[in-house]
Amino acid sequence: MATPPTKFCGICEQDHLNEPADIWCPECDEAYCTNCKKHHGFSKLSKHHKTIKIEDYFKLPSFLLSTKQQCHDHTSPFELYCKTHNAPCCIFCMKDTHKECLQFEPLKEIVKDIKHSSRFSILEQLLENVMSDIDFLIEHTSKNISIVDSKTNECLEKIKQKRNELNDHFDKLEKKLKEEILLQKKTTVTHVESITTELHSRKENIIKVKENIMKMKNLSTDLQTFFGLIEIEKEVSAHESYLNSLNDSESLRQTEYSLNTLVVDDLILQFKSLGQLSVDKIRFKHCLNTLKNDQAQLNVNIPSSVDKIKISLKFTEKLGLGNEYLTGCAIKPNGDFLFVNYSPGKLLTCKSDGSNVKDLVTFDTTPNDVVYIPHKDVAVISFIGSKIIFVDLLSNKQIKNINVKSYGIDFTNDRLILASCSNIIHWLDMQGDVVSDLCLKTNAFYVTATNTCVYSSDYSNKSVISSDYKGKQLWKFKHDKLFEPLGITSTLSGYIFVTDRKSKNVFLISPDGSQSKIVLSFTGAGPRAIHFNRSRNELLVTRQSGDEISLYDIQF
């Protein structure tokens, strides 16, 4: 077993003593023993410093341990952050290396609440997306090998069948073709296995990054966290680039074999080959979950107010269904739409321009809401039926049900979140087991979640509620024009869109609930279901009655 590292007290070392340190003060950049830490705690200059145990200090990632609190050139503490160079600086740097720079901000303001910032939640969400994509690609490449094996066996069996119809004259030709197929298989499998190995390696790296983030949250200073985020963002960006390069290259294309034996059937004695091996690369069509839009990039500024967010109508379209009741909607990664029609109970889809409307599934109950689950299925919630219905979009069939009585549904961090039409919000894993329940102070009808917060609508109390993951209420939003809030959706940074079917408005609410704005107003039937697609920056809205839908472009 490895011996734990030892760090000696910095004060005692100056007195030529080697006293093992008990704590580490990041602000002093110094370790202290049992006696010296008492003086450190009493000093006016350091008594408010946050220290950590020395064993926790050694748990920090190396890039955080190397973060310095002082300027290397002037041995003066960092006080400002230069936006021109994206670098910290002391007051002497302003007169020296940054004398021509104009954009500075106090470093304390920048690192304040950094662990609870939107930037942190965006990074965590991006890590989840990268992890999800890696898991999916590992599964995809594994299936690729399985299909290659299956197709190889089919070809070999076909060769055997034809070979039985021929005489000994074709022994050499059979051997040649088998070698060609097996060589192709070996080449293909070797290529796919190399991709799979790389993906496993990157997955392990992502797991380590996630562990480092938790350590940053719990152990590092705000300044360490700030610089740690910069390093992690670079690493995550590299993973994104790799995944996107895979998606854009031919590496993920499916390999399929087929064997043409017509020549053998027609003129057995005249052919020099038993068949012609055809190797097809089927284009990889799946849309990766990794966010690529401007909002999702880690170096983009989060909007400072609701007024900074611009909404423009792309189109309004009638689906040709008549007087329907579309109570839930979603946008797939490829831009196609999904709807649930309350009566008759159906799951519908159409193209991204509202055309080519199709019925996918007819239910034996009335659906209330729908959510798309990346790389997998669609989950439909029915309050009256007291169940979640999972639908396979490839076969358009119901594949399983989970008994739970809820009204609204959303999906985040590989979990389903359900509003029960009471004061309970359920977190479920994909097996249908309840992970946790949140007990609110008010009712929840529709629900949406970010990486850190849960938002729910309560039309019975004319309010929108924000809670943390433990159910603690963070804020409650009310408005003199908010009467019956129902549909609710959120951006990655926590801005909320909520529909009010009675006032016929759509509200935009800031992440802290302090700002709001009516961004859409309707005539006729008011808005009902609403969904914001975070990768496409598109907002889809249905009406309280009828088959009219509207799609909007959101600019941050």
XYZ file of C-alpha atoms in Angstrom:
556
model
C 0.000 0.000 0.000
C 1.411 3.390 -1.014
C 2.571 5.708 1.768
C 0.416 8.852 1.920
C 2.315 12.021 0.967
C 3.528 14.330 3.710
C 3.628 18.109 3.721
C 5.398 20.062 6.415
C 4.315 23.260 8.083
C 5.596 26.257 6.113
C 6.105 28.411 9.207
C 8.067 25.739 11.017
C 10.234 25.076 7.969
C 11.384 28.687 8.138
C 12.603 27.819 11.647
C 14.318 24.700 10.281
C 11.732 22.371 11.838
C 9.870 19.567 10.073
C 6.427 19.522 11.632
C 3.774 17.601 9.658
C 1.008 19.920 8.484
C -2.630 19.428 9.520
C -4.314 21.981 7.260
C -3.772 23.865 4.048
C -4.807 27.488 3.506
C -5.330 28.142 -0.213
C -5.483 31.906 0.309
C -2.144 31.955 2.128
C -0.808 29.218 -0.171
C 0.678 27.668 2.952
C 0.456 24.528 5.101
C 0.186 24.759 8.919
C 0.829 22.343 11.747
C -1.345 21.980 14.866
C 0.268 24.873 16.708
C 0.634 27.262 13.795
C -2.939 26.776 12.617
C -4.143 28.250 15.908
C -2.215 31.465 15.245
C -3.484 31.449 11.680
C -7.047 31.242 13.012
C -6.497 34.089 15.470
C -4.817 36.523 13.076
C -7.005 39.378 11.821
C -5.641 38.917 8.313
C -6.311 35.176 8.110
C -8.987 34.224 10.622
C -11.687 34.249 7.908
C -9.654 32.155 5.486
C -11.230 28.834 4.537
C -8.813 25.995 5.151
C -8.956 22.318 4.219
C -7.467 19.219 5.808
C -4.049 18.327 4.488
C -5.304 14.895 3.365
C -7.977 16.673 1.301
C -5.319 18.938 -0.162
C -3.587 15.930 -1.721
C -6.905 14.832 -3.261
C -7.067 17.957 -5.418
C -6.137 17.536 -9.110
C -2.595 18.555 -9.936
C -3.722 21.443 -12.149
C -5.551 22.945 -9.140
C -2.560 22.478 -6.859
C -0.441 24.429 -9.317
C -2.869 27.381 -9.285
C -1.131 30.374 -7.776
C -2.739 33.134 -5.733
C -0.018 35.643 -6.562
C 1.472 37.124 -9.697
C 4.676 35.327 -10.654
C 6.303 38.506 -11.963
C 5.431 40.881 -9.111
C 4.712 38.534 -6.146
C 1.554 40.517 -5.577
C -1.910 39.004 -5.177
C -4.146 38.755 -8.237
C -6.881 41.365 -7.971
C -8.146 41.863 -11.537
C -9.013 39.786 -14.574
C -8.088 41.047 -18.034
C -10.781 40.148 -20.547
C -8.510 41.033 -23.452
C -5.971 38.339 -22.542
C -8.284 36.115 -20.474
C -5.742 36.189 -17.679
C -5.517 37.352 -14.053
C -3.283 40.253 -13.157
C -2.151 42.229 -10.163
C -2.196 46.012 -9.868
C 1.386 46.186 -11.129
C 0.513 44.158 -14.236
C -1.928 46.916 -15.239
C 0.962 49.313 -15.541
C 3.254 46.767 -17.117
C 2.056 43.995 -19.442
C -1.592 45.159 -19.522
C -1.114 48.898 -19.821
C -2.949 49.050 -23.163
C -5.836 46.811 -22.081
C -9.191 48.403 -21.369
C -11.415 45.589 -20.100
C -10.791 44.600 -16.487
C -13.046 43.133 -13.837
C -12.412 42.574 -10.143
C -11.317 38.971 -9.731
C -13.417 38.605 -6.593
C -16.545 39.445 -8.569
C -15.708 36.947 -11.309
C -15.044 34.025 -8.964
C -17.932 34.882 -6.638
C -20.416 31.990 -6.535
C -18.522 30.312 -9.399
C -19.492 26.852 -8.116
C -23.170 27.736 -8.397
C -22.915 29.626 -11.687
C -24.603 28.771 -14.980
C -21.156 28.147 -16.414
C -20.628 25.301 -13.969
C -24.016 23.753 -14.734
C -23.376 24.080 -18.485
C -20.033 22.308 -18.096
C -21.619 19.511 -16.082
C -24.402 19.150 -18.643
C -21.856 19.096 -21.453
C -19.938 16.346 -19.671
C -23.163 14.372 -19.350
C -23.788 14.843 -23.065
C -20.268 13.754 -23.998
C -20.568 10.739 -21.690
C -23.945 9.868 -23.196
C -22.541 10.095 -26.712
C -19.530 7.958 -25.824
C -21.754 5.303 -24.254
C -23.974 5.315 -27.325
C -21.016 5.091 -29.725
C -19.497 2.231 -27.722
C -22.805 0.396 -28.049
C -22.970 1.327 -31.736
C -19.451 0.074 -32.496
C -20.092 -3.137 -30.549
C -23.198 -3.760 -32.647
C -21.112 -3.007 -35.723
C -18.750 -5.861 -34.868
C -21.698 -8.154 -34.197
C -23.246 -7.283 -37.571
C -19.905 -7.826 -39.303
C -19.712 -11.258 -37.702
C -23.276 -12.036 -38.742
C -22.765 -10.880 -42.333
C -19.491 -12.730 -42.506
C -21.192 -15.937 -41.398
C -23.937 -15.396 -43.956
C -21.396 -15.013 -46.726
C -19.416 -18.043 -45.629
C -22.587 -20.136 -45.452
C -23.598 -19.001 -48.909
C -20.199 -19.975 -50.204
C -20.600 -23.421 -48.662
C -24.034 -23.861 -50.225
C -22.750 -22.958 -53.660
C -19.590 -24.941 -53.182
C -21.655 -28.093 -52.586
C -23.167 -27.646 -56.053
C -19.794 -27.464 -57.720
C -17.135 -30.063 -58.368
C -13.576 -30.155 -57.170
C -12.596 -27.723 -59.935
C -13.662 -24.821 -57.678
C -11.621 -25.690 -54.568
C -9.023 -23.031 -55.231
C -11.629 -20.416 -56.086
C -13.506 -21.124 -52.841
C -10.356 -20.721 -50.804
C -9.524 -17.429 -52.507
C -12.935 -15.948 -51.826
C -12.949 -17.078 -48.197
C -9.590 -15.447 -47.644
C -10.900 -12.247 -49.202
C -13.914 -12.193 -46.882
C -11.954 -13.045 -43.750
C -9.322 -10.480 -44.610
C -12.033 -7.863 -45.056
C -13.565 -8.890 -41.753
C -10.212 -8.633 -40.002
C -9.598 -5.186 -41.491
C -13.059 -3.992 -40.509
C -12.975 -5.444 -36.984
C -9.479 -4.066 -36.373
C -10.675 -0.610 -37.411
C -13.835 -0.769 -35.300
C -11.991 -2.154 -32.270
C -9.493 0.697 -32.440
C -12.380 3.180 -32.332
C -14.003 1.295 -29.438
C -10.726 1.258 -27.490
C -10.333 5.004 -27.989
C -13.919 5.609 -26.852
C -13.376 3.542 -23.696
C -10.225 5.536 -22.991
C -12.072 8.815 -23.414
C -14.897 7.566 -21.223
C -12.421 6.846 -18.430
C -11.025 10.327 -18.898
C -14.500 11.857 -18.673
C -15.169 9.904 -15.451
C -11.955 11.316 -14.027
C -12.964 14.820 -15.113
C -16.328 14.404 -13.361
C -14.535 13.262 -10.224
C -12.301 16.306 -10.437
C -15.319 18.560 -10.758
C -16.795 17.130 -7.560
C -13.475 17.707 -5.844
C -13.422 21.252 -7.189
C -16.891 21.851 -5.806
C -16.087 20.501 -2.371
C -12.444 21.243 -1.828
C -10.976 23.945 -4.046
C -11.095 27.683 -3.621
C -13.095 29.824 -5.990
C -9.940 30.914 -7.738
C -8.766 27.346 -8.109
C -12.170 26.446 -9.401
C -12.084 29.269 -11.927
C -8.762 28.167 -13.367
C -9.762 24.544 -13.038
C -12.795 25.205 -15.185
C -10.587 26.686 -17.886
C -8.451 23.526 -17.994
C -11.452 21.196 -17.929
C -13.203 23.195 -20.662
C -10.191 22.692 -22.910
C -10.234 18.960 -22.223
C -13.976 18.648 -22.807
C -13.673 20.674 -26.010
C -11.066 18.187 -27.234
C -13.462 15.317 -26.556
C -16.213 17.179 -28.415
C -13.946 17.727 -31.397
C -13.047 14.053 -31.453
C -16.686 12.930 -31.361
C -17.661 15.407 -34.047
C -14.736 14.278 -36.216
C -15.942 10.683 -35.818
C -19.449 11.722 -36.791
C -18.207 13.617 -39.853
C -15.815 10.886 -41.027
C -16.508 7.436 -42.416
C -15.404 5.747 -39.179
C -18.960 5.187 -37.902
C -20.425 3.931 -41.132
C -21.896 0.435 -40.886
C -20.077 -2.298 -42.764
C -22.278 -4.807 -44.548
C -21.376 -7.678 -46.875
C -23.301 -9.238 -49.697
C -22.332 -11.944 -52.133
C -23.402 -12.151 -55.770
C -23.517 -15.785 -56.978
C -25.500 -15.398 -60.212
C -22.364 -15.938 -62.240
C -21.914 -19.330 -60.606
C -25.492 -20.337 -61.346
C -25.284 -19.349 -65.002
C -21.867 -20.542 -66.081
C -20.249 -22.607 -63.347
C -17.383 -23.953 -65.459
C -16.460 -20.600 -67.009
C -16.019 -18.521 -63.867
C -12.747 -17.864 -62.083
C -14.458 -16.674 -58.900
C -17.279 -17.999 -56.720
C -18.732 -14.562 -56.275
C -18.050 -10.894 -55.831
C -17.708 -9.504 -52.333
C -19.459 -6.164 -51.906
C -18.515 -4.019 -48.908
C -20.934 -1.173 -48.194
C -20.374 1.631 -45.714
C -23.801 2.678 -44.451
C -23.847 6.304 -43.450
C -24.036 6.970 -39.703
C -27.298 8.899 -39.452
C -27.757 9.203 -35.714
C -27.732 12.726 -34.273
C -25.265 12.911 -31.396
C -26.507 14.458 -28.184
C -23.450 16.698 -27.806
C -24.560 20.322 -27.924
C -23.082 22.305 -30.818
C -24.979 25.591 -30.727
C -23.669 28.888 -29.462
C -25.567 28.676 -26.190
C -23.904 25.416 -25.292
C -20.333 26.563 -25.857
C -18.579 27.196 -22.586
C -17.022 30.477 -23.629
C -20.352 32.138 -24.401
C -21.729 34.751 -22.026
C -25.017 33.791 -20.417
C -27.709 36.458 -21.007
C -27.727 38.950 -18.135
C -31.441 39.702 -18.428
C -34.626 38.566 -20.146
C -34.353 41.579 -22.453
C -31.174 40.135 -23.976
C -33.055 37.114 -25.321
C -34.577 37.659 -28.769
C -37.508 35.623 -30.111
C -38.482 35.506 -33.766
C -41.289 33.516 -35.403
C -40.156 30.904 -37.922
C -43.644 29.741 -38.903
C -47.181 29.014 -37.728
C -48.857 25.971 -39.256
C -52.094 24.002 -38.971
C -51.483 20.260 -38.946
C -54.763 19.428 -40.676
C -56.097 17.450 -37.729
C -59.170 19.514 -36.905
C -60.237 20.457 -33.393
C -57.555 18.498 -31.557
C -56.080 18.859 -28.069
C -52.262 18.774 -28.205
C -51.257 18.646 -24.535
C -47.554 17.849 -24.948
C -44.816 18.416 -27.526
C -41.120 17.789 -28.129
C -38.468 18.446 -30.781
C -36.242 15.563 -31.849
C -32.494 16.142 -32.492
C -33.120 16.102 -36.276
C -35.739 18.863 -35.922
C -38.874 16.727 -36.377
C -41.740 17.322 -33.954
C -43.550 14.984 -31.567
C -47.017 15.634 -30.098
C -49.465 13.846 -27.839
C -53.137 14.275 -28.739
C -55.248 14.043 -25.599
C -58.408 12.872 -27.370
C -58.138 10.637 -29.256
C -55.087 9.391 -27.360
C -52.289 9.351 -29.918
C -48.598 10.008 -30.408
C -48.042 12.087 -33.575
C -45.033 13.255 -35.522
C -44.345 15.638 -38.381
C -41.431 17.198 -40.209
C -39.654 20.300 -38.942
C -41.807 22.498 -41.208
C -45.108 21.047 -39.956
C -45.631 18.827 -43.003
C -46.101 15.066 -43.357
C -48.146 14.546 -40.185
C -48.305 10.884 -39.102
C -49.930 8.860 -36.335
C -47.276 6.750 -34.598
C -49.123 5.042 -31.753
C -52.718 4.923 -30.497
C -53.032 4.528 -26.725
C -55.738 2.955 -24.598
C -55.730 6.059 -22.387
C -55.407 9.846 -22.635
C -51.815 11.185 -22.760
C -50.826 14.452 -21.074
C -47.186 15.031 -21.921
C -44.279 13.634 -23.920
C -40.488 13.731 -23.675
C -37.798 12.538 -26.100
C -35.085 10.377 -24.521
C -31.746 10.774 -26.389
C -30.578 7.684 -28.322
C -33.498 5.641 -26.978
C -37.243 6.094 -26.971
C -40.108 8.444 -26.256
C -41.791 8.553 -22.851
C -45.485 9.516 -22.703
C -47.240 10.254 -19.415
C -50.932 9.609 -18.775
C -52.526 11.019 -15.626
C -55.812 9.141 -16.029
C -54.012 5.928 -17.018
C -51.568 6.340 -14.096
C -48.592 5.220 -16.170
C -45.592 6.139 -18.274
C -45.662 4.562 -21.733
C -42.335 4.021 -23.520
C -42.462 3.977 -27.321
C -39.742 2.691 -29.674
C -39.536 5.191 -32.535
C -37.997 2.643 -34.893
C -40.894 0.199 -34.675
C -43.515 2.716 -33.445
C -44.562 0.248 -30.781
C -45.144 0.478 -27.062
C -42.301 -1.400 -25.406
C -43.092 -1.062 -21.691
C -45.218 0.724 -19.109
C -44.345 2.039 -15.643
C -47.178 2.515 -13.180
C -47.033 6.019 -11.713
C -49.661 8.748 -11.447
C -48.268 12.004 -12.829
C -49.203 14.831 -15.171
C -46.045 16.408 -16.644
C -42.725 14.812 -17.573
C -39.176 15.842 -18.456
C -35.804 14.108 -18.860
C -32.412 15.255 -17.578
C -29.194 13.643 -16.313
C -30.378 10.197 -17.477
C -33.443 10.419 -15.249
C -37.123 11.105 -15.692
C -38.732 13.837 -13.608
C -42.492 13.801 -13.122
C -44.992 16.334 -11.736
C -47.736 14.477 -9.889
C -50.474 17.138 -9.988
C -49.944 17.413 -6.219
C -47.038 18.677 -4.111
C -44.824 15.691 -5.021
C -42.247 15.551 -7.823
C -40.764 12.120 -8.618
C -37.272 11.327 -9.911
C -37.206 7.960 -11.711
C -34.382 5.997 -13.258
C -34.851 4.336 -16.651
C -35.898 1.072 -14.992
C -38.878 2.864 -13.466
C -37.590 2.840 -9.898
C -38.169 5.976 -7.837
C -34.768 7.501 -7.053
C -36.142 10.290 -4.892
C -39.253 12.357 -4.215
C -39.341 16.119 -3.794
C -41.984 17.474 -1.444
C -42.976 21.004 -2.461
C -44.985 23.679 -0.696
C -47.384 23.869 -3.635
C -48.739 21.711 -6.455
C -46.842 20.820 -9.632
C -48.613 20.148 -12.953
C -45.883 20.473 -15.585
C -42.171 20.290 -14.809
C -38.780 21.019 -16.362
C -35.246 20.718 -14.972
C -31.715 21.950 -15.550
C -28.551 20.467 -14.131
C -29.123 22.196 -10.796
C -32.764 23.262 -10.470
C -36.319 22.004 -10.917
C -39.067 24.318 -12.188
C -42.782 23.528 -11.995
C -46.044 25.211 -12.923
C -49.023 25.403 -10.560
C -52.084 26.776 -12.300
C -54.236 26.220 -9.186
C -52.122 28.791 -7.306
C -51.210 30.948 -10.331
C -47.487 30.504 -9.800
C -44.203 29.057 -11.059
C -41.905 27.425 -8.500
C -38.123 26.916 -8.543
C -36.628 24.243 -6.267
C -33.273 22.603 -5.771
C -32.785 18.863 -6.207
C -33.782 18.261 -2.583
C -37.108 20.064 -2.901
C -36.063 23.281 -1.147
C -37.977 26.186 -2.670
C -35.619 28.757 -4.167
C -38.231 31.221 -5.400
C -41.887 31.566 -6.294
C -42.980 33.608 -9.308
C -46.317 35.387 -9.516
C -47.563 38.046 -11.939
C -50.742 40.076 -12.204
C -51.237 38.631 -15.707
C -50.322 35.042 -14.815
C -53.591 33.171 -14.270
C -53.268 29.528 -15.340
C -49.621 28.562 -15.985
C -49.274 25.096 -17.519
C -46.640 24.203 -20.112
C -43.089 24.900 -18.937
C -39.640 24.457 -20.477
C -36.125 25.676 -19.692
C -32.862 26.631 -21.357
C -29.594 25.080 -20.241
C -28.727 28.219 -18.240
C -32.078 28.224 -16.423
C -34.247 30.727 -18.295
C -37.853 29.528 -18.208
C -40.674 29.743 -20.749
C -44.161 29.108 -19.342
C -47.550 29.182 -21.064
C -50.714 30.721 -19.597
C -53.788 29.390 -21.380
C -56.123 31.949 -19.752
C -54.168 35.169 -20.369
C -53.025 33.660 -23.690
C -49.425 34.705 -23.012
C -46.028 33.047 -22.858
C -43.795 34.332 -20.056
C -39.993 34.353 -19.999
C -38.555 34.175 -16.458
C -34.911 34.640 -15.427
C -33.068 31.797 -13.613
C -33.360 33.556 -10.235
C -37.019 34.501 -10.750
C -36.293 38.210 -10.360
C -37.000 39.200 -13.967
C -39.846 38.324 -16.285
C -41.290 39.362 -19.582
C -44.324 38.481 -21.705
C -42.651 37.381 -24.919
C -45.618 35.949 -26.838
C -49.328 36.763 -26.924
C -51.989 34.853 -28.830
C -55.514 35.519 -30.051
C -58.138 32.795 -30.141
C -57.035 29.703 -28.244
C -54.247 30.344 -25.748
C -50.908 28.476 -25.624
C -50.770 25.053 -23.949
C -47.743 22.798 -24.524
C -44.260 24.253 -24.964
C -40.807 22.789 -25.561
C -37.371 24.400 -25.977
C -34.781 22.366 -27.877
C -31.426 23.274 -26.340
C -29.306 22.060 -29.233
C -31.308 23.852 -31.938
C -32.382 26.962 -29.971
C -35.965 26.431 -31.128
C -39.182 26.941 -29.167
C -42.282 24.915 -30.110
C -45.740 25.992 -28.885
C -49.158 24.338 -29.269
C -52.604 25.822 -28.572
C -55.118 25.012 -25.856
C -57.434 23.686 -28.572
C -57.044 23.063 -32.280
C -54.103 21.836 -34.356
C -52.178 25.090 -34.815
C -48.503 25.047 -33.847
C -45.834 27.767 -33.871
C -42.052 27.481 -34.023
C -39.739 30.271 -32.839
C -36.028 30.918 -33.105
C -34.370 31.931 -29.820
C -31.243 34.095 -29.859
C -29.135 34.598 -26.742
